[in-house]
Coordinates of C-alpha atoms in Angstrom, one line a residue:
Chain Z
M15 CA -81.7 23.9 63.9
L16 CA -84.5 22.5 61.2
C17 CA -83.8 25.8 58.9
R18 CA -79.9 25.4 59.2
T19 CA -80.2 21.8 58.3
A20 CA -82.6 22.5 55.3
A21 CA -80.1 25.0 54.0
A22 CA -77.1 22.9 54.3
L23 CA -78.7 20.0 52.5
S24 CA -80.0 22.4 49.6
T25 CA -76.4 23.7 49.5
G26 CA -75.1 20.0 49.6
C27 CA -77.5 19.0 46.7
A28 CA -76.6 22.1 44.8
G29 CA -73.1 20.9 45.0
L30 CA -74.1 17.2 44.2
A31 CA -76.2 18.5 41.2
L32 CA -73.4 20.6 39.9
L33 CA -70.7 17.7 40.0
T34 CA -73.2 15.2 38.3
W35 CA -73.8 17.7 35.4
I36 CA -70.5 18.7 35.0
L37 CA -69.4 14.4 34.8
V38 CA -72.3 13.6 32.5
A39 CA -72.1 16.6 30.5
S40 CA -68.5 15.2 29.9
D41 CA -69.6 11.8 29.3
F42 CA -67.3 10.5 32.5
S43 CA -69.2 7.8 33.7
H44 CA -66.8 5.6 35.8
P45 CA -68.7 4.6 38.7
A46 CA -65.7 4.6 41.3
T47 CA -65.0 8.1 40.3
G48 CA -68.2 9.7 40.8
A49 CA -68.5 7.7 44.4
L50 CA -65.1 9.3 45.5
L51 CA -65.9 12.7 44.2
Y52 CA -69.6 12.3 45.9
L53 CA -67.8 11.2 49.3
I54 CA -65.7 14.3 49.0
V55 CA -69.0 16.6 48.8
I56 CA -70.2 14.6 51.7
V57 CA -67.2 15.1 53.8
L58 CA -67.3 18.8 53.3
L59 CA -70.7 19.0 53.9
S60 CA -70.5 17.0 57.3
I61 CA -67.5 19.0 58.5
T62 CA -69.2 22.3 58.0
G63 CA -72.6 21.5 58.3
N64 CA -74.5 19.2 60.7
I65 CA -75.1 15.3 60.9
A66 CA -78.2 15.3 59.6
A67 CA -77.5 17.4 56.4
G68 CA -74.5 14.8 55.9
L69 CA -76.9 11.8 56.3
G70 CA -79.4 13.2 54.1
L71 CA -77.1 13.7 51.6
A72 CA -75.4 10.6 51.7
I73 CA -78.8 9.1 51.1
I74 CA -79.6 11.5 47.9
A75 CA -75.8 10.6 46.7
T76 CA -76.5 6.8 47.1
F77 CA -79.6 7.2 44.6
C78 CA -77.8 9.6 42.2
L79 CA -74.9 7.2 42.1
D80 CA -77.1 4.3 41.0
Y81 CA -79.1 6.7 38.6
F82 CA -76.4 8.1 37.0
F83 CA -73.0 5.5 37.3
T84 CA -74.3 2.1 37.7
E85 CA -75.6 0.2 34.7
P86 CA -78.0 0.7 33.3
R87 CA -77.5 4.4 33.5
F88 CA -80.2 6.9 34.0
S89 CA -82.4 4.3 35.5
F90 CA -82.6 3.2 39.5
Q91 CA -82.5 -0.4 38.0
I92 CA -79.5 -2.6 39.1
N93 CA -78.5 -5.7 37.1
A94 CA -75.4 -7.1 38.6
T95 CA -74.9 -8.0 41.9
E96 CA -71.6 -6.9 42.3
D97 CA -73.1 -3.3 41.6
V98 CA -75.9 -3.8 44.2
I99 CA -72.8 -4.3 46.6
A100 CA -71.0 -1.4 45.2
V101 CA -73.7 0.9 45.6
A102 CA -74.8 -0.4 49.1
A103 CA -71.0 -0.1 50.1
F104 CA -71.2 3.1 49.2
A105 CA -74.4 4.3 50.7
L106 CA -72.7 2.5 54.2
T107 CA -69.5 4.6 53.7
A108 CA -71.2 7.5 53.2
V109 CA -73.4 7.4 56.0
A110 CA -70.2 6.6 58.5
I111 CA -68.3 9.5 56.8
A112 CA -71.0 11.8 57.4
V113 CA -71.2 10.6 61.1
L114 CA -67.5 10.7 61.6
A115 CA -67.1 14.1 60.3
G116 CA -69.9 15.6 62.2
R117 CA -68.3 14.2 65.3
A118 CA -65.0 15.3 64.4
R119 CA -66.5 18.8 64.1
R120 CA -68.7 18.7 67.4
S121 CA -65.6 17.9 69.5
G122 CA -63.6 20.3 67.7
E123 CA -66.5 23.0 68.7
T124 CA -66.5 21.6 72.2
R125 CA -62.8 22.0 72.7
A126 CA -63.2 25.4 71.6
L127 CA -66.2 26.2 73.7
K128 CA -63.9 24.8 76.7
D129 CA -61.1 26.7 75.6
R130 CA -63.1 29.8 75.7
L131 CA -64.7 29.3 79.3
Q132 CA -61.4 28.6 80.7
L133 CA -60.2 31.8 79.0
I134 CA -63.5 33.8 80.7
I135 CA -62.9 31.8 84.0
D136 CA -59.3 32.6 84.0
T137 CA -59.6 36.4 82.8
I138 CA -62.5 37.6 84.9
P139 CA -61.1 39.8 87.7
A140 CA -62.1 37.7 90.6
M141 CA -60.4 34.5 91.7
V142 CA -62.8 31.5 91.5
W143 CA -62.5 28.2 92.4
S144 CA -64.5 25.0 93.4
I145 CA -64.8 22.9 96.5
S146 CA -66.0 19.2 96.9
P147 CA -68.2 18.7 99.8
N148 CA -65.3 16.9 101.4
G149 CA -63.4 20.3 101.1
S150 CA -60.9 19.6 98.3
S151 CA -60.5 22.0 95.7
D152 CA -60.4 20.4 92.3
F153 CA -60.4 23.5 90.2
L154 CA -58.8 26.9 90.7
N155 CA -58.7 29.8 88.0
K156 CA -55.4 31.1 86.4
R157 CA -56.1 34.1 88.9
F158 CA -56.3 32.4 91.8
R159 CA -53.1 30.4 90.9
D160 CA -50.9 33.7 89.9
Y161 CA -52.1 35.5 93.2
T162 CA -51.3 32.5 95.5
G163 CA -48.1 31.3 93.1
L164 CA -49.9 27.8 93.8
S165 CA -49.9 25.0 91.2
L166 CA -52.8 22.8 90.5
D167 CA -50.3 20.1 91.8
D168 CA -49.7 21.8 95.0
I169 CA -53.7 21.8 95.7
R170 CA -53.7 18.2 94.8
D171 CA -50.8 17.3 97.0
W172 CA -52.6 19.2 99.9
A173 CA -55.7 17.4 99.3
R174 CA -53.9 14.0 99.4
A175 CA -52.0 14.8 102.4
D176 CA -54.9 16.3 104.2
A177 CA -57.9 14.9 102.9
L178 CA -60.2 15.6 105.8
H179 CA -59.3 19.2 105.9
R180 CA -60.0 21.7 103.3
P181 CA -56.4 22.1 101.4
W182 CA -57.3 25.8 99.8
M183 CA -57.4 27.1 103.0
N184 CA -53.6 26.8 103.2
A185 CA -54.1 30.1 101.3
L186 CA -55.7 31.9 104.1
H187 CA -54.5 34.1 106.8
P188 CA -54.0 31.6 109.9
D189 CA -56.2 33.7 111.9
D190 CA -59.1 33.4 109.0
R191 CA -58.6 29.6 109.1
S192 CA -60.8 28.6 112.0
M193 CA -62.5 25.1 111.3
D194 CA -65.4 26.0 113.3
D195 CA -66.3 29.1 111.6
W196 CA -66.1 27.7 108.4
S197 CA -67.9 24.4 109.4
A198 CA -70.8 26.8 110.5
A199 CA -70.7 28.8 107.8
L200 CA -70.9 25.8 104.9
A201 CA -73.5 23.4 107.3
P202 CA -76.7 25.4 106.4
G203 CA -75.9 24.7 102.5
E204 CA -77.1 28.3 101.5
P205 CA -74.7 30.9 99.6
F206 CA -73.0 32.6 102.2
E207 CA -70.2 35.6 102.2
K208 CA -67.2 35.9 104.4
E209 CA -64.4 38.2 104.5
A210 CA -60.6 36.6 104.8
R211 CA -57.2 37.6 104.0
L212 CA -55.3 35.6 101.2
R213 CA -51.6 34.9 101.1
Q214 CA -50.2 36.4 98.0
F215 CA -47.2 34.6 96.6
D216 CA -44.9 37.1 97.9
G217 CA -46.1 36.6 101.3
E218 CA -48.5 39.7 101.5
Y219 CA -51.8 39.2 102.9
R220 CA -54.7 41.0 101.2
R221 CA -58.3 41.1 102.4
F222 CA -60.9 39.7 100.1
L223 CA -64.8 39.0 100.1
L224 CA -65.2 35.1 99.6
R225 CA -68.7 34.4 98.1
F226 CA -69.9 30.6 98.1
V227 CA -72.4 29.2 96.4
P228 CA -73.5 25.5 96.5
L229 CA -74.3 23.3 93.3
R230 CA -77.1 20.6 93.9
D231 CA -77.8 17.5 92.0
E232 CA -81.5 16.5 91.4
W233 CA -81.9 14.8 94.9
G234 CA -80.7 18.1 96.5
R235 CA -77.5 16.9 97.8
I236 CA -74.4 19.4 97.4
V237 CA -72.3 18.3 94.5
E238 CA -70.0 21.0 94.7
W239 CA -69.2 24.7 96.4
Y240 CA -68.4 27.3 93.8
A241 CA -66.3 30.1 95.6
K242 CA -65.4 33.6 94.2
S243 CA -63.2 35.9 96.0
T244 CA -63.5 39.9 95.1
D245 CA -60.1 41.9 96.6
I246 CA -61.5 44.3 99.0
E247 CA -58.0 45.5 100.3
D248 CA -57.8 48.7 98.7
L249 CA -61.6 49.6 99.6
R250 CA -60.8 48.5 103.3
R251 CA -58.0 50.8 103.2
A252 CA -59.4 53.6 101.7
E253 CA -62.4 53.3 104.5
E254 CA -59.9 53.2 107.2
E255 CA -58.1 56.3 105.7
L256 CA -61.4 57.9 105.8
R257 CA -61.8 56.9 109.1
R258 CA -58.3 58.0 110.3
R259 CA -59.5 61.5 108.8
D260 CA -62.9 61.4 110.1
A261 CA -61.1 61.1 113.8
R262 CA -58.8 63.8 113.1
L263 CA -61.3 66.1 112.0
R264 CA -63.1 65.1 115.2
D265 CA -60.1 65.8 117.3
A266 CA -59.7 69.0 115.6
Q267 CA -63.2 69.9 116.2
M268 CA -62.8 69.1 119.7
A269 CA -59.7 71.3 120.2
L270 CA -61.7 74.1 118.5
A271 CA -64.5 74.0 120.5
H272 CA -61.9 73.6 123.8
A273 CA -60.2 76.7 122.6
N274 CA -63.7 78.1 122.2
R275 CA -64.7 77.1 125.8
V276 CA -61.2 78.6 127.4
T277 CA -62.1 81.8 125.3
T278 CA -65.5 82.4 126.4
T279 CA -64.4 81.5 130.1
G280 CA -61.8 84.1 129.8
Q281 CA -65.0 86.5 129.1
L282 CA -66.5 85.4 132.0
A283 CA -63.9 86.4 134.4
A284 CA -65.8 89.1 136.0
S285 CA -68.9 86.8 136.5
I286 CA -66.4 83.9 137.8
A287 CA -64.6 86.4 140.5
H288 CA -68.1 87.5 141.7
E289 CA -69.7 84.2 142.0
V290 CA -66.6 83.1 144.0
S291 CA -65.9 86.2 145.7
Q292 CA -69.8 86.5 147.2
P293 CA -70.1 83.2 149.0
I294 CA -66.4 83.9 150.2
A295 CA -67.7 87.3 151.4
A296 CA -70.6 85.3 153.2
A297 CA -68.4 83.0 154.7
L298 CA -66.3 85.3 156.4
T299 CA -69.0 87.2 157.5
N300 CA -70.8 84.1 159.2
A301 CA -67.6 83.3 160.8
N302 CA -67.3 86.7 162.4
A303 CA -70.9 86.0 163.4
A304 CA -69.9 82.3 164.7
R305 CA -67.1 84.1 166.8
R306 CA -69.1 86.9 168.5
W307 CA -71.8 84.2 169.5
L308 CA -69.1 81.8 171.0
G309 CA -67.7 85.2 172.9
A310 CA -71.1 86.1 174.2
A311 CA -71.7 85.1 178.0
P312 CA -73.2 82.7 178.0
P313 CA -72.1 81.5 174.3
D314 CA -75.3 80.9 172.3
L315 CA -74.4 77.7 170.4
E316 CA -77.4 77.3 168.3
E317 CA -76.7 80.9 166.5
V318 CA -72.9 79.2 166.3
G319 CA -74.4 76.0 164.6
Q320 CA -76.5 78.3 162.3
A321 CA -73.6 80.4 161.5
L322 CA -71.5 77.0 160.6
D323 CA -74.5 75.9 158.7
R324 CA -74.4 78.8 156.5
I325 CA -70.3 78.7 156.2
I326 CA -70.9 75.1 154.6
R327 CA -73.3 76.3 152.4
D328 CA -71.5 79.5 151.3
G329 CA -68.2 77.1 150.7
I330 CA -70.3 74.6 148.9
R331 CA -71.4 77.3 146.7
A332 CA -68.2 78.7 146.0
S333 CA -66.8 75.2 145.2
D334 CA -69.5 74.3 142.9
V335 CA -68.6 77.7 140.7
I336 CA -65.1 76.6 140.5
G337 CA -66.1 72.9 139.7
R338 CA -68.4 74.2 137.0
I339 CA -65.5 76.6 135.8
R340 CA -63.0 73.8 135.6
A341 CA -65.7 71.6 133.9
L342 CA -65.9 74.1 131.3
V343 CA -61.9 74.5 130.3
R344 CA -61.3 70.9 131.0
K345 CA -60.7 69.0 127.6
V346 CA -62.6 66.2 128.0
P347 CA -64.0 63.7 125.2
P348 CA -67.8 64.0 124.9
R349 CA -70.3 62.3 126.9
H350 CA -73.6 61.2 126.1
D351 CA -75.7 61.5 129.5
Q352 CA -79.3 62.1 130.0
L353 CA -79.7 65.8 130.7
D354 CA -82.5 68.1 132.3
I355 CA -82.1 71.0 130.0
N356 CA -83.3 73.6 132.9
E357 CA -80.5 72.4 135.2
V358 CA -77.9 72.9 132.3
T359 CA -79.6 76.5 131.7
R360 CA -79.9 77.3 135.4
E361 CA -76.1 76.7 135.8
V362 CA -75.0 78.7 132.9
I363 CA -77.1 81.5 134.3
A364 CA -75.5 81.1 137.6
L365 CA -72.1 81.4 135.8
T366 CA -73.1 84.7 134.1
R367 CA -75.2 86.4 136.6
G368 CA -71.9 88.9 137.2
E369 CA -72.0 89.5 133.7
L370 CA -75.9 90.3 133.4
R371 CA -75.3 92.7 136.7
S372 CA -72.2 94.5 134.9
S373 CA -73.9 95.1 131.7
G374 CA -77.0 96.2 133.8
A375 CA -79.5 93.5 131.6
S376 CA -82.2 92.1 133.2
L377 CA -82.8 88.7 132.8
Q378 CA -86.2 86.7 132.6
T379 CA -86.5 83.0 132.6
K380 CA -89.4 80.7 131.2
L381 CA -88.2 77.5 131.8
A382 CA -91.1 74.8 131.0
D383 CA -92.0 72.1 133.7
G384 CA -91.9 68.3 132.8
L385 CA -89.6 68.6 129.8
P386 CA -88.1 65.0 128.8
L387 CA -84.4 64.4 129.2
I388 CA -82.2 64.6 126.4
P389 CA -79.3 62.7 125.3
G390 CA -76.2 65.1 125.1
D391 CA -72.7 66.3 126.5
R392 CA -73.6 68.9 129.3
I393 CA -70.3 70.7 129.0
Q394 CA -71.0 71.1 125.4
L395 CA -74.4 72.5 125.8
Q396 CA -73.6 74.7 128.2
Q397 CA -70.9 76.2 125.7
V398 CA -73.5 76.9 123.2
M399 CA -75.6 78.6 125.6
L400 CA -72.6 80.6 127.1
N401 CA -72.0 81.6 123.7
L402 CA -75.5 82.5 122.9
I403 CA -75.7 84.7 126.4
L404 CA -72.6 86.2 125.9
N405 CA -73.3 87.2 122.4
A406 CA -76.9 88.9 123.4
L407 CA -75.3 91.1 126.0
E408 CA -72.7 92.1 123.8
A409 CA -75.3 93.1 121.4
M410 CA -77.0 94.9 123.9
N411 CA -74.4 96.8 125.4
G412 CA -73.5 98.2 121.8
S413 CA -77.3 99.2 121.7
S414 CA -78.5 102.4 122.4
Q415 CA -82.0 100.8 123.6
T416 CA -82.4 101.6 127.2
A417 CA -84.1 98.8 127.9
R418 CA -81.4 95.7 128.1
E419 CA -83.8 92.5 128.5
L420 CA -82.8 89.0 128.2
L421 CA -85.4 86.3 127.9
I422 CA -84.2 82.8 128.4
G423 CA -87.0 80.0 127.9
T424 CA -87.2 76.2 127.2
E425 CA -90.1 74.3 125.8
Q426 CA -91.4 71.2 124.0
D427 CA -91.5 71.6 120.2
G428 CA -94.2 69.9 118.0
S429 CA -91.9 67.0 117.4
G430 CA -90.9 66.1 121.3
S431 CA -87.7 67.7 120.8
V432 CA -86.6 70.2 123.4
L433 CA -86.3 73.8 122.4
V434 CA -84.1 76.7 124.0
A435 CA -84.7 80.1 123.1
V436 CA -82.3 83.3 124.0
K437 CA -83.8 86.7 123.2
D438 CA -82.2 90.1 123.7
S439 CA -83.3 93.3 123.0
G440 CA -80.3 94.5 121.0
P441 CA -80.4 96.3 117.9
G442 CA -81.1 93.0 115.9
L443 CA -79.8 91.5 112.7
K444 CA -79.2 92.8 109.5
P445 CA -80.8 90.4 106.7
E446 CA -77.4 89.5 104.9
S447 CA -75.4 88.7 108.1
R448 CA -78.5 87.0 109.7
D449 CA -77.6 84.2 107.0
R450 CA -74.0 84.1 107.5
L451 CA -73.9 84.4 111.0
F452 CA -73.4 80.5 111.6
E453 CA -70.7 80.4 108.9
A454 CA -66.8 79.9 110.4
F455 CA -64.8 82.9 110.7
Y456 CA -67.9 85.3 109.8
T457 CA -68.4 88.0 112.5
T458 CA -69.8 91.3 113.1
K459 CA -67.8 92.3 116.1
P460 CA -64.7 94.3 115.8
N461 CA -62.6 91.9 117.8
G462 CA -64.4 88.7 116.8
M463 CA -63.1 85.6 115.5
G464 CA -66.2 84.5 114.1
M465 CA -65.9 81.0 115.5
G466 CA -68.8 81.1 118.4
L467 CA -71.5 80.7 116.4
S468 CA -69.9 78.4 113.7
I469 CA -68.9 76.0 116.9
C470 CA -72.3 76.3 118.5
R471 CA -73.9 74.8 115.0
S472 CA -71.5 71.9 115.3
I473 CA -72.3 71.3 118.6
I474 CA -76.2 71.2 118.1
E475 CA -75.9 69.0 114.9
A476 CA -73.6 66.8 116.5
H477 CA -76.7 66.4 119.0
G478 CA -79.0 65.8 116.0
G479 CA -80.5 69.5 116.9
R480 CA -80.8 72.7 114.8
V481 CA -79.8 76.0 115.5
W482 CA -81.3 79.2 113.8
V483 CA -81.8 82.9 114.6
T484 CA -84.8 85.2 113.7
A485 CA -85.0 89.2 113.9
D486 CA -87.4 90.3 116.4
Q487 CA -89.9 93.5 116.0
P488 CA -89.2 96.2 116.5
H489 CA -85.6 95.2 117.6
G490 CA -83.9 92.4 119.2
A491 CA -83.0 88.9 117.9
T492 CA -83.6 85.5 119.1
F493 CA -81.4 82.5 118.8
R494 CA -83.2 79.2 119.2
F495 CA -81.8 75.3 119.1
T496 CA -83.5 71.8 119.5
L497 CA -82.3 69.2 121.1
P498 CA -84.1 65.6 119.8
Q499 CA -85.0 63.2 122.3
Q500 CA -83.8 60.7 120.1
Q501 CA -80.3 61.1 118.8
E502 CA -79.5 59.8 115.2
A503 CA -76.4 61.4 114.3
A504 CA -73.4 60.5 116.7
C505 CA -71.7 63.2 118.6
Chain I
M3 CA -87.6 96.3 175.1
A4 CA -87.5 95.2 171.4
T5 CA -87.2 99.1 170.4
A6 CA -84.4 99.8 172.6
K7 CA -82.2 97.8 169.9
P8 CA -81.7 99.7 166.7
L9 CA -82.8 98.2 163.5
I10 CA -80.2 97.5 160.9
S11 CA -81.7 96.5 157.3
V12 CA -79.8 94.6 155.1
V13 CA -81.0 94.7 151.3
D14 CA -78.9 92.5 148.8
D15 CA -80.1 90.2 146.2
D16 CA -77.5 87.5 146.9
E17 CA -79.0 85.4 149.5
S18 CA -76.1 84.1 151.3
M19 CA -74.6 87.6 151.8
R20 CA -77.8 88.9 153.1
E21 CA -78.4 86.4 155.5
A22 CA -74.4 86.2 156.7
V23 CA -74.9 90.4 157.4
R24 CA -78.0 89.8 158.9
G25 CA -76.3 87.2 161.2
L26 CA -73.6 89.4 162.2
M27 CA -75.7 92.1 162.9
K28 CA -77.7 89.8 165.2
S29 CA -74.6 88.8 167.0
L30 CA -73.3 92.3 167.5
G31 CA -76.9 92.9 169.5
Y32 CA -78.7 94.8 166.9
T33 CA -81.9 93.7 165.5
A34 CA -81.7 93.1 161.7
E35 CA -84.2 92.5 158.7
A36 CA -83.1 91.2 155.1
F37 CA -84.5 92.2 151.9
A38 CA -83.9 91.2 148.5
S39 CA -84.1 94.0 146.8
A40 CA -84.4 97.8 147.2
E41 CA -88.0 97.6 146.0
E42 CA -88.7 95.0 148.6
F43 CA -87.3 97.2 151.4
L44 CA -89.2 100.3 150.2
S45 CA -92.5 98.6 150.3
S46 CA -92.0 97.2 153.8
R47 CA -92.9 98.7 157.0
Q48 CA -89.6 99.0 158.4
V49 CA -88.3 102.2 156.6
P50 CA -89.1 104.5 159.3
R51 CA -87.8 102.0 162.0
T52 CA -84.5 101.4 160.3
S53 CA -81.5 103.3 162.2
C54 CA -78.8 101.8 159.7
L55 CA -78.9 100.6 156.1
I56 CA -76.9 98.2 154.5
A57 CA -77.0 97.8 150.8
D58 CA -75.4 96.1 147.9
V59 CA -74.0 98.4 145.0
Q60 CA -75.2 96.0 142.1
M61 CA -78.4 95.0 142.2
P62 CA -80.9 94.0 139.5
G63 CA -83.8 97.2 139.5
M64 CA -82.8 99.9 142.1
T65 CA -79.0 99.8 143.1
G66 CA -77.6 100.5 146.4
L67 CA -76.8 104.1 145.6
E68 CA -80.3 104.6 143.9
L69 CA -81.9 103.6 146.9
H70 CA -80.1 106.1 149.1
R71 CA -80.6 108.8 146.8
H72 CA -84.4 107.9 146.5
L73 CA -84.7 107.8 150.2
V74 CA -82.7 111.2 150.4
A75 CA -85.1 112.6 147.7
S76 CA -88.0 111.6 149.4
G77 CA -86.8 113.1 152.9
K78 CA -86.5 109.7 154.9
T79 CA -82.8 109.9 155.5
I80 CA -81.3 106.6 156.8
P81 CA -77.4 106.4 157.3
T82 CA -76.5 104.3 154.3
I83 CA -73.3 101.8 154.1
L84 CA -72.9 100.2 150.5
I85 CA -71.0 97.3 150.0
T86 CA -69.8 95.8 146.7
A87 CA -68.3 93.0 145.0
Y88 CA -67.0 95.3 142.1
P89 CA -65.0 98.1 144.1
D90 CA -64.8 101.0 141.5
D91 CA -63.0 104.4 142.9
S92 CA -65.5 106.8 140.7
M93 CA -68.5 105.2 142.1
R94 CA -67.0 105.3 145.7
A95 CA -66.3 108.8 145.2
R96 CA -70.1 109.6 143.8
A97 CA -71.4 107.4 146.9
L98 CA -69.4 109.2 149.3
E99 CA -70.6 112.5 148.0
D100 CA -73.9 111.5 148.0
G101 CA -73.7 111.1 151.6
V102 CA -73.2 107.6 152.3
V103 CA -71.5 106.6 155.5
G104 CA -69.5 103.6 154.3
Y105 CA -68.3 102.1 150.9
L106 CA -66.7 98.7 151.6
S107 CA -65.8 96.2 149.1
K108 CA -66.5 92.2 149.6
P109 CA -65.3 90.6 151.6
F110 CA -65.1 93.5 153.9
D111 CA -63.2 93.6 157.4
E112 CA -65.9 93.3 160.3
S113 CA -64.2 96.2 162.0
D114 CA -64.6 98.5 159.2
L115 CA -68.2 97.7 159.0
L116 CA -68.4 98.1 162.9
A117 CA -66.8 101.5 162.6
C118 CA -69.5 102.4 160.1
I119 CA -72.2 101.3 161.8
N120 CA -71.1 103.1 165.2
S121 CA -70.5 106.1 163.1
S122 CA -74.3 106.3 162.1
L123 CA -76.0 105.2 165.3
P124 CA -76.5 107.2 168.4
A125 CA -73.6 106.9 170.9
D126 CA -75.9 104.8 173.3
A127 CA -76.3 102.2 171.0
P128 CA -75.0 98.8 172.5

């Protein structure tokens, strides 16, 4: 500031000196002309420079006028009273002109700054407005007015008509205008955010994120609230579209998993027939026995009762099998239950018993006691085990290994997750196929679709777990999957 | 007079089935014993006392037919009735060739089983 003043003053002094030199050199000594020309220099400097420089130059110019143009010339002495008055009048005029010109320049600058700020506020890609503590809006930027189609007058009219309410709220969707909500948001006097729909000039509503910040005076009272809104309609629509796509994807995955369950269950036809026919055959045999005991002389009712108890047990067993099959092929949304993995495993084994028999494989189970319950969908997990067991049997059927041994085990791993392993004594895996086994449409079977294991992986991952396979020595393969007790990913 | 009643041994890995057949045999007036596997039967003391053997075909470990062949090979021929949940003509033919008295599919007719038992027991049986 001081620097700029000094620079402006030296420029003014140089102008003054040049002017004086020209006038003195050309022997031009008329004091009024000199004074007028000096005033012009002062005006120019005050307009372009600043007031301090203008005032400084006014004082120097007064001395110059006295020295060069007032009799006796080339001396600061003044003899005539009228000359004293003239010099004093010049000094006063010069000072006044410097001050006025400076002010004129400053107000010009202020206006320019105001215009510029207005331009910035109107141009920034957001709607900005201010609200007084009583709720009236005294400022709305151009974007707000353009968007809503409202004029400043409209807002002022609202304010007059509805002084106790918050007139700018008329631009909000009726459902977003709850006075209780807004009062609650404004009451703490802290900056806050709110999502609301704002009405566009053509009647369309778009969603906005509104941010409010209070301005406080030196006593901490809220003078005004400043509000800014950002259009989030497109963002919200994109999010909704993404959600819809997610839902469609989930539906497709569910349909695929269901198709796989139906196919897999179809492969169990022999097992199912066995599992159902066995208790039915037993029930019929028990019924024959009961009839005999009834026909005996005397009838042995105790034996009849025992036979009937066995019939009931057989009936329950057959209907349990049918219930499990029905659950497997039913199309239901995934559930979240607390599951005992050993129970889930035993149910699957019961369904595959016939398959095990017909493939001549022996089954060994190692189900650990005291496993924690895990959250999950019983049917989906049974589907995974069913796929793994049938794959293992198929691998062993194609194998020249004489001993066909299937081992199903459960245990708790180091991280507290439950680990399920299905180990077969088949020919094992080629390294190149091991890495791709879980990919969709990858299959090593002549009639395989390549979906089974990929569906298993999506199911296990949806349970927050992991599934992998290792080749065993000298032959065989073990598929393992984990199920965490706490689930992060949604199923 | 327990020894007067012929002993019928039932070998089936399916508990419901083996209990049901044993119950039926009792109701017919026989003494019946049930075993969960061929191995369990062979290691029991009932082998020499058994007048008739009813065995399931498909069992883990030794199958019903293998059990029959094993008994024949070791000179302990017991009239054997095989029952199966998976009827198979070639298996039936082989079984009959090997001398089993009956090959029945589950669920079987009581009279068929009775006929097989009667044909395998001496005429003075109940």
